[in-house]
Amino acid sequence: MKGVGPLKAGTFKRLGVSTYGDLLHFYPKMHFHKDMAAAIGGVENGAEVYIYGRIRAVSEIRKGKFHIFKAAVEDETGILFWIWFNRPYLRAELKSGRRVLIRDTVEIGKRGKQIIGTAGSYEFVSDADAEALEEGKIVPFYRATKLIPQEEMRAIAASAVAACGNAAPELFPADMAARRGLIPLCEAIAGIHAPSDFAALERARKRLVFNELFFLQMFLAVRKRILSRKIKNRHYTPESPLVAEFLKRIPFKLTNAQKRVMEEIKSDLIR
């Protein structure tokens, strides 16, 4: 693919992407629209929310091997503290003025509102992404790397969709898809990578989730059939005299439900 040399190809391989097909199904880890952000000033304790703001200041505390970064993140309504423990590599990333998108749980204590930083819970937002968000666009975020930042990841995904998206094999009959309100697979792939609005995103998710559940059910059904045909190396005798003797000795009569369960157990042993 144009723009993907050996080094980036190696990075993609570590992400589980080796072919055009892998890339088409390398879906964004999240989609964000500015209306999804919670106002810092109104967020409640224990709420898991999106915080979209700008880093106002960063302080660093060292105590031996113990390392703390404390970033003040602000929006138009307030400030919270984004705290990281023992992540010295973040020194180069936590810069005043940088925009950040965080999805995590807010804690409110004596020192105000804070979020304890966790890996994978944030994305730094570029000027281009900030502009797209201000325009009201839904911005997808992938599992990107330093070698392949978000903007480049989106461009590569868009190239793959343009080159192969319409060639995605349609697996279900048209009438079946129509009965379930499913859009074509190629439309779903394009919609998950670059949704025009929330309705398009929801339609794409519905189709792709249906695909995953359908093939999971198919796998389980085939596996069950294979196991049912497997010849066992042990044979059981459900009508053993020991069972009859046991039933005579117990000081009560079996209920109908208990008898039904016993018959099911016998049936399973015979298979």
mmCIF file of C-alpha atoms in Angstrom:
data_model
loop_
_atom_site.group_PDB
_atom_site.id
_atom_site.type_symbol
_atom_site.label_atom_id
_atom_site.label_comp_id
_atom_site.label_asym_id
_atom_site.label_seq_id
_atom_site.Cartn_x
_atom_site.Cartn_y
_atom_site.Cartn_z
ATOM 1 C CA MET A 1 0.000 0.000 0.000
ATOM 2 C CA LYS A 2 1.191 3.492 -0.817
ATOM 3 C CA GLY A 3 2.701 5.186 2.216
ATOM 4 C CA VAL A 4 3.262 1.944 4.144
ATOM 5 C CA GLY A 5 6.904 0.919 4.009
ATOM 6 C CA PRO A 6 8.613 -2.019 5.750
ATOM 7 C CA LEU A 7 8.881 -0.219 9.095
ATOM 8 C CA LYS A 8 5.212 0.734 9.238
ATOM 9 C CA ALA A 9 4.230 -2.679 7.871
ATOM 10 C CA GLY A 10 6.030 -4.208 10.857
ATOM 11 C CA THR A 11 4.110 -1.924 13.201
ATOM 12 C CA PHE A 12 0.830 -2.925 11.580
ATOM 13 C CA LYS A 13 1.761 -6.587 11.910
ATOM 14 C CA ARG A 14 2.249 -6.120 15.651
ATOM 15 C CA LEU A 15 -1.281 -4.682 15.701
ATOM 16 C CA GLY A 16 -2.561 -7.804 13.945
ATOM 17 C CA VAL A 17 -2.873 -6.180 10.512
ATOM 18 C CA SER A 18 -1.138 -7.931 7.591
ATOM 19 C CA THR A 19 -3.592 -7.666 4.677
ATOM 20 C CA TYR A 20 -6.113 -5.278 3.168
ATOM 21 C CA GLY A 21 -8.825 -7.402 4.756
ATOM 22 C CA ASP A 22 -7.237 -7.057 8.193
ATOM 23 C CA LEU A 23 -7.082 -3.300 7.701
ATOM 24 C CA LEU A 24 -10.733 -3.062 6.673
ATOM 25 C CA HIS A 25 -11.651 -4.836 9.911
ATOM 26 C CA PHE A 26 -9.201 -2.899 12.063
ATOM 27 C CA TYR A 27 -11.983 -0.784 13.531
ATOM 28 C CA PRO A 28 -11.557 2.409 15.556
ATOM 29 C CA LYS A 29 -11.395 1.824 19.302
ATOM 30 C CA MET A 30 -13.773 4.747 19.815
ATOM 31 C CA HIS A 31 -15.609 7.560 18.047
ATOM 32 C CA PHE A 32 -15.910 11.013 19.577
ATOM 33 C CA HIS A 33 -18.127 14.021 18.980
ATOM 34 C CA LYS A 34 -17.789 17.203 20.993
ATOM 35 C CA ASP A 35 -21.320 16.782 22.389
ATOM 36 C CA MET A 36 -20.184 13.567 24.101
ATOM 37 C CA ALA A 37 -17.832 15.481 26.426
ATOM 38 C CA ALA A 38 -18.902 16.072 30.018
ATOM 39 C CA ALA A 39 -18.478 19.546 31.440
ATOM 40 C CA ILE A 40 -15.769 19.426 34.102
ATOM 41 C CA GLY A 41 -17.721 21.863 36.256
ATOM 42 C CA GLY A 42 -20.742 19.563 36.419
ATOM 43 C CA VAL A 43 -19.227 16.093 36.531
ATOM 44 C CA GLU A 44 -20.141 13.936 39.539
ATOM 45 C CA ASN A 45 -18.004 11.711 41.733
ATOM 46 C CA GLY A 46 -17.551 8.209 40.339
ATOM 47 C CA ALA A 47 -18.841 9.076 36.877
ATOM 48 C CA GLU A 48 -17.085 7.490 33.896
ATOM 49 C CA VAL A 49 -17.105 10.245 31.302
ATOM 50 C CA TYR A 50 -15.345 11.801 28.354
ATOM 51 C CA ILE A 51 -13.307 14.852 29.310
ATOM 52 C CA TYR A 52 -12.152 17.031 26.447
ATOM 53 C CA GLY A 53 -9.952 19.935 27.435
ATOM 54 C CA ARG A 54 -6.580 21.567 27.339
ATOM 55 C CA ILE A 55 -3.625 21.024 29.649
ATOM 56 C CA ARG A 56 -3.146 24.237 31.596
ATOM 57 C CA ALA A 57 -0.109 23.315 33.696
ATOM 58 C CA VAL A 58 1.970 20.273 34.673
ATOM 59 C CA SER A 59 3.821 19.601 37.911
ATOM 60 C CA GLU A 60 6.281 16.793 38.603
ATOM 61 C CA ILE A 61 7.068 15.220 41.974
ATOM 62 C CA ARG A 62 9.937 12.845 42.641
ATOM 63 C CA LYS A 63 10.541 10.880 45.822
ATOM 64 C CA GLY A 64 13.284 8.361 45.182
ATOM 65 C CA LYS A 65 11.921 5.940 42.608
ATOM 66 C CA PHE A 66 8.406 7.270 43.129
ATOM 67 C CA HIS A 67 7.337 9.558 40.303
ATOM 68 C CA ILE A 68 4.149 11.632 39.963
ATOM 69 C CA PHE A 69 2.903 13.854 37.145
ATOM 70 C CA LYS A 70 -0.031 16.108 37.896
ATOM 71 C CA ALA A 71 -1.609 17.844 34.914
ATOM 72 C CA ALA A 72 -4.317 20.471 35.322
ATOM 73 C CA VAL A 73 -6.855 19.943 32.529
ATOM 74 C CA GLU A 74 -9.415 22.668 31.898
ATOM 75 C CA ASP A 75 -12.460 23.326 29.774
ATOM 76 C CA GLU A 76 -14.810 26.319 29.785
ATOM 77 C CA THR A 77 -16.510 25.134 32.993
ATOM 78 C CA GLY A 78 -13.684 24.127 35.317
ATOM 79 C CA ILE A 79 -10.449 22.318 36.075
ATOM 80 C CA LEU A 80 -9.560 18.787 37.141
ATOM 81 C CA PHE A 81 -6.237 17.123 37.877
ATOM 82 C CA TRP A 82 -5.024 14.253 35.726
ATOM 83 C CA ILE A 83 -2.550 12.269 37.829
ATOM 84 C CA TRP A 84 -0.005 9.723 36.641
ATOM 85 C CA PHE A 85 2.169 7.519 38.840
ATOM 86 C CA ASN A 86 5.580 6.225 37.739
ATOM 87 C CA ARG A 87 5.268 7.071 34.042
ATOM 88 C CA PRO A 88 8.442 9.126 33.413
ATOM 89 C CA TYR A 89 8.060 8.783 29.619
ATOM 90 C CA LEU A 90 5.030 11.087 29.835
ATOM 91 C CA ARG A 91 7.311 14.047 30.525
ATOM 92 C CA ALA A 92 7.680 14.576 26.782
ATOM 93 C CA GLU A 93 3.920 14.340 26.153
ATOM 94 C CA LEU A 94 2.316 16.267 28.999
ATOM 95 C CA LYS A 95 2.798 19.793 27.712
ATOM 96 C CA SER A 96 0.892 22.941 28.633
ATOM 97 C CA GLY A 97 -1.528 23.992 25.920
ATOM 98 C CA ARG A 98 -1.941 20.504 24.495
ATOM 99 C CA ARG A 99 -5.503 19.258 23.962
ATOM 100 C CA VAL A 100 -6.425 15.898 25.395
ATOM 101 C CA LEU A 101 -9.423 13.566 25.294
ATOM 102 C CA ILE A 102 -9.802 11.332 28.356
ATOM 103 C CA ARG A 103 -12.333 8.595 29.018
ATOM 104 C CA ASP A 104 -12.067 7.555 32.643
ATOM 105 C CA THR A 105 -13.618 7.772 36.093
ATOM 106 C CA VAL A 106 -13.645 11.096 37.929
ATOM 107 C CA GLU A 107 -12.987 11.191 41.671
ATOM 108 C CA ILE A 108 -13.907 14.160 43.848
ATOM 109 C CA GLY A 109 -12.016 14.646 47.088
ATOM 110 C CA LYS A 110 -10.648 17.353 49.373
ATOM 111 C CA ARG A 111 -8.274 18.532 46.668
ATOM 112 C CA GLY A 112 -10.928 18.787 43.995
ATOM 113 C CA LYS A 113 -11.708 16.691 40.953
ATOM 114 C CA GLN A 114 -9.149 14.269 39.631
ATOM 115 C CA ILE A 115 -8.614 11.340 37.301
ATOM 116 C CA ILE A 116 -5.941 8.718 37.957
ATOM 117 C CA GLY A 117 -4.351 8.088 34.575
ATOM 118 C CA THR A 118 -4.575 4.622 33.049
ATOM 119 C CA ALA A 119 -3.054 3.262 29.846
ATOM 120 C CA GLY A 120 -5.306 3.400 26.810
ATOM 121 C CA SER A 121 -7.783 5.827 28.398
ATOM 122 C CA TYR A 122 -6.723 8.969 26.537
ATOM 123 C CA GLU A 123 -5.763 10.497 23.223
ATOM 124 C CA PHE A 124 -3.906 13.710 22.572
ATOM 125 C CA VAL A 125 -5.902 15.749 20.076
ATOM 126 C CA SER A 126 -4.115 17.412 17.187
ATOM 127 C CA ASP A 127 -5.029 20.822 15.772
ATOM 128 C CA ALA A 128 -6.602 19.118 12.752
ATOM 129 C CA ASP A 129 -8.742 16.878 14.961
ATOM 130 C CA ALA A 130 -9.730 19.831 17.143
ATOM 131 C CA GLU A 131 -10.852 21.708 14.046
ATOM 132 C CA ALA A 132 -12.886 18.700 12.873
ATOM 133 C CA LEU A 133 -14.532 18.454 16.281
ATOM 134 C CA GLU A 134 -15.388 22.149 16.251
ATOM 135 C CA GLU A 135 -17.049 21.601 12.870
ATOM 136 C CA GLY A 136 -19.295 19.003 14.492
ATOM 137 C CA LYS A 137 -17.682 15.944 12.911
ATOM 138 C CA ILE A 138 -17.427 12.503 14.509
ATOM 139 C CA VAL A 139 -13.729 11.722 14.825
ATOM 140 C CA PRO A 140 -12.569 8.077 14.978
ATOM 141 C CA PHE A 141 -9.590 7.079 17.123
ATOM 142 C CA TYR A 142 -7.614 3.905 16.458
ATOM 143 C CA ARG A 143 -5.055 1.909 18.395
ATOM 144 C CA ALA A 144 -2.306 4.047 16.967
ATOM 145 C CA THR A 145 1.420 4.178 17.706
ATOM 146 C CA LYS A 146 4.099 6.858 17.703
ATOM 147 C CA LEU A 147 5.209 5.649 14.283
ATOM 148 C CA ILE A 148 1.657 5.788 12.903
ATOM 149 C CA PRO A 149 -0.272 8.673 14.519
ATOM 150 C CA GLN A 150 -4.042 9.039 14.326
ATOM 151 C CA GLU A 151 -4.168 11.262 11.217
ATOM 152 C CA GLU A 152 -2.009 8.833 9.252
ATOM 153 C CA MET A 153 -3.920 5.820 10.553
ATOM 154 C CA ARG A 154 -7.180 7.364 9.321
ATOM 155 C CA ALA A 155 -5.671 8.144 5.933
ATOM 156 C CA ILE A 156 -4.393 4.576 5.533
ATOM 157 C CA ALA A 157 -7.761 3.136 6.595
ATOM 158 C CA ALA A 158 -9.537 5.456 4.147
ATOM 159 C CA SER A 159 -7.247 4.273 1.336
ATOM 160 C CA ALA A 160 -8.029 0.655 2.167
ATOM 161 C CA VAL A 161 -11.775 1.345 2.186
ATOM 162 C CA ALA A 162 -11.533 3.168 -1.148
ATOM 163 C CA ALA A 163 -9.488 0.352 -2.697
ATOM 164 C CA CYS A 164 -11.276 -2.685 -1.300
ATOM 165 C CA GLY A 165 -14.362 -1.601 0.600
ATOM 166 C CA ASN A 166 -16.793 -2.276 -2.261
ATOM 167 C CA ALA A 167 -15.206 -5.686 -2.811
ATOM 168 C CA ALA A 168 -16.114 -6.923 0.683
ATOM 169 C CA PRO A 169 -18.043 -10.173 0.116
ATOM 170 C CA GLU A 170 -21.726 -9.991 1.024
ATOM 171 C CA LEU A 171 -22.421 -13.087 3.079
ATOM 172 C CA PHE A 172 -26.171 -12.913 3.621
ATOM 173 C CA PRO A 173 -29.056 -12.975 1.122
ATOM 174 C CA ALA A 174 -30.532 -9.544 0.462
ATOM 175 C CA ASP A 175 -33.969 -10.504 1.792
ATOM 176 C CA MET A 176 -32.487 -11.819 5.039
ATOM 177 C CA ALA A 177 -30.494 -8.617 5.566
ATOM 178 C CA ALA A 178 -33.558 -6.501 4.745
ATOM 179 C CA ARG A 179 -35.736 -8.347 7.287
ATOM 180 C CA ARG A 180 -33.213 -7.584 10.004
ATOM 181 C CA GLY A 181 -32.597 -4.011 8.951
ATOM 182 C CA LEU A 182 -28.970 -4.669 8.047
ATOM 183 C CA ILE A 183 -27.067 -2.448 5.647
ATOM 184 C CA PRO A 184 -24.616 -3.957 3.099
ATOM 185 C CA LEU A 185 -21.262 -5.008 4.524
ATOM 186 C CA CYS A 186 -19.280 -2.582 2.349
ATOM 187 C CA GLU A 187 -21.445 0.295 3.599
ATOM 188 C CA ALA A 188 -20.942 -0.829 7.199
ATOM 189 C CA ILE A 189 -17.153 -0.955 6.801
ATOM 190 C CA ALA A 190 -17.090 2.532 5.296
ATOM 191 C CA GLY A 191 -19.445 3.781 8.013
ATOM 192 C CA ILE A 192 -17.419 2.453 10.924
ATOM 193 C CA HIS A 193 -14.207 4.068 9.642
ATOM 194 C CA ALA A 194 -15.698 7.425 8.674
ATOM 195 C CA PRO A 195 -19.295 7.873 9.895
ATOM 196 C CA SER A 196 -21.184 10.857 8.534
ATOM 197 C CA ASP A 197 -23.414 11.029 11.620
ATOM 198 C CA PHE A 198 -24.508 8.991 14.641
ATOM 199 C CA ALA A 199 -27.266 7.238 12.699
ATOM 200 C CA ALA A 200 -24.753 5.997 10.118
ATOM 201 C CA LEU A 201 -22.418 4.883 12.903
ATOM 202 C CA GLU A 202 -25.196 2.955 14.636
ATOM 203 C CA ARG A 203 -26.212 1.228 11.392
ATOM 204 C CA ALA A 204 -22.590 0.226 10.785
ATOM 205 C CA ARG A 205 -22.182 -1.125 14.309
ATOM 206 C CA LYS A 206 -25.422 -3.083 14.081
ATOM 207 C CA ARG A 207 -24.307 -4.840 10.906
ATOM 208 C CA LEU A 208 -20.800 -5.623 12.131
ATOM 209 C CA VAL A 209 -22.018 -6.881 15.519
ATOM 210 C CA PHE A 210 -24.546 -9.108 13.724
ATOM 211 C CA ASN A 211 -21.704 -10.562 11.640
ATOM 212 C CA GLU A 212 -19.625 -11.373 14.710
ATOM 213 C CA LEU A 213 -22.511 -12.967 16.619
ATOM 214 C CA PHE A 214 -23.683 -14.922 13.571
ATOM 215 C CA PHE A 215 -20.285 -16.525 12.984
ATOM 216 C CA LEU A 216 -19.812 -17.173 16.695
ATOM 217 C CA GLN A 217 -23.108 -19.084 16.709
ATOM 218 C CA MET A 218 -22.067 -20.942 13.553
ATOM 219 C CA PHE A 219 -18.761 -21.941 15.150
ATOM 220 C CA LEU A 220 -20.491 -23.193 18.310
ATOM 221 C CA ALA A 221 -23.061 -25.150 16.290
ATOM 222 C CA VAL A 222 -20.387 -26.838 14.168
ATOM 223 C CA ARG A 223 -18.290 -27.585 17.246
ATOM 224 C CA LYS A 224 -21.293 -29.133 18.997
ATOM 225 C CA ARG A 225 -22.019 -31.297 15.953
ATOM 226 C CA ILE A 226 -18.411 -32.506 15.742
ATOM 227 C CA LEU A 227 -18.348 -33.360 19.449
ATOM 228 C CA SER A 228 -21.671 -35.215 19.176
ATOM 229 C CA ARG A 229 -20.171 -37.469 16.472
ATOM 230 C CA LYS A 230 -16.970 -38.113 18.345
ATOM 231 C CA ILE A 231 -16.605 -41.727 19.430
ATOM 232 C CA LYS A 232 -16.162 -41.955 23.157
ATOM 233 C CA ASN A 233 -13.564 -44.282 24.612
ATOM 234 C CA ARG A 234 -15.899 -45.035 27.502
ATOM 235 C CA HIS A 235 -19.351 -46.582 27.512
ATOM 236 C CA TYR A 236 -21.921 -46.037 30.237
ATOM 237 C CA THR A 237 -24.879 -48.152 31.276
ATOM 238 C CA PRO A 238 -27.581 -45.750 32.466
ATOM 239 C CA GLU A 239 -29.947 -48.602 33.519
ATOM 240 C CA SER A 240 -27.444 -50.012 36.007
ATOM 241 C CA PRO A 241 -28.823 -52.113 38.911
ATOM 242 C CA LEU A 242 -26.890 -49.788 41.203
ATOM 243 C CA VAL A 243 -29.104 -46.892 40.150
ATOM 244 C CA ALA A 244 -32.244 -48.884 40.841
ATOM 245 C CA GLU A 245 -30.893 -49.954 44.246
ATOM 246 C CA PHE A 246 -30.003 -46.354 45.094
ATOM 247 C CA LEU A 247 -33.523 -45.157 44.242
ATOM 248 C CA LYS A 248 -34.990 -47.830 46.532
ATOM 249 C CA ARG A 249 -32.858 -46.749 49.455
ATOM 250 C CA ILE A 250 -33.498 -42.999 49.435
ATOM 251 C CA PRO A 251 -36.239 -42.049 51.961
ATOM 252 C CA PHE A 252 -38.361 -40.061 49.498
ATOM 253 C CA LYS A 253 -39.884 -40.241 46.058
ATOM 254 C CA LEU A 254 -38.381 -38.293 43.185
ATOM 255 C CA THR A 255 -40.383 -35.365 41.918
ATOM 256 C CA ASN A 256 -41.329 -35.156 38.260
ATOM 257 C CA ALA A 257 -38.648 -32.510 37.746
ATOM 258 C CA GLN A 258 -35.993 -34.777 39.312
ATOM 259 C CA LYS A 259 -37.119 -37.695 37.141
ATOM 260 C CA ARG A 260 -36.868 -35.488 34.067
ATOM 261 C CA VAL A 261 -33.318 -34.469 34.986
ATOM 262 C CA MET A 262 -32.331 -38.098 35.443
ATOM 263 C CA GLU A 263 -33.654 -38.928 31.979
ATOM 264 C CA GLU A 264 -31.641 -36.034 30.523
ATOM 265 C CA ILE A 265 -28.496 -37.329 32.234
ATOM 266 C CA LYS A 266 -29.117 -40.810 30.837
ATOM 267 C CA SER A 267 -29.581 -39.373 27.370
ATOM 268 C CA ASP A 268 -26.321 -37.434 27.618
ATOM 269 C CA LEU A 269 -24.422 -40.549 28.782
ATOM 270 C CA ILE A 270 -25.689 -42.621 25.862
ATOM 271 C CA ARG A 271 -24.534 -40.071 23.251
#
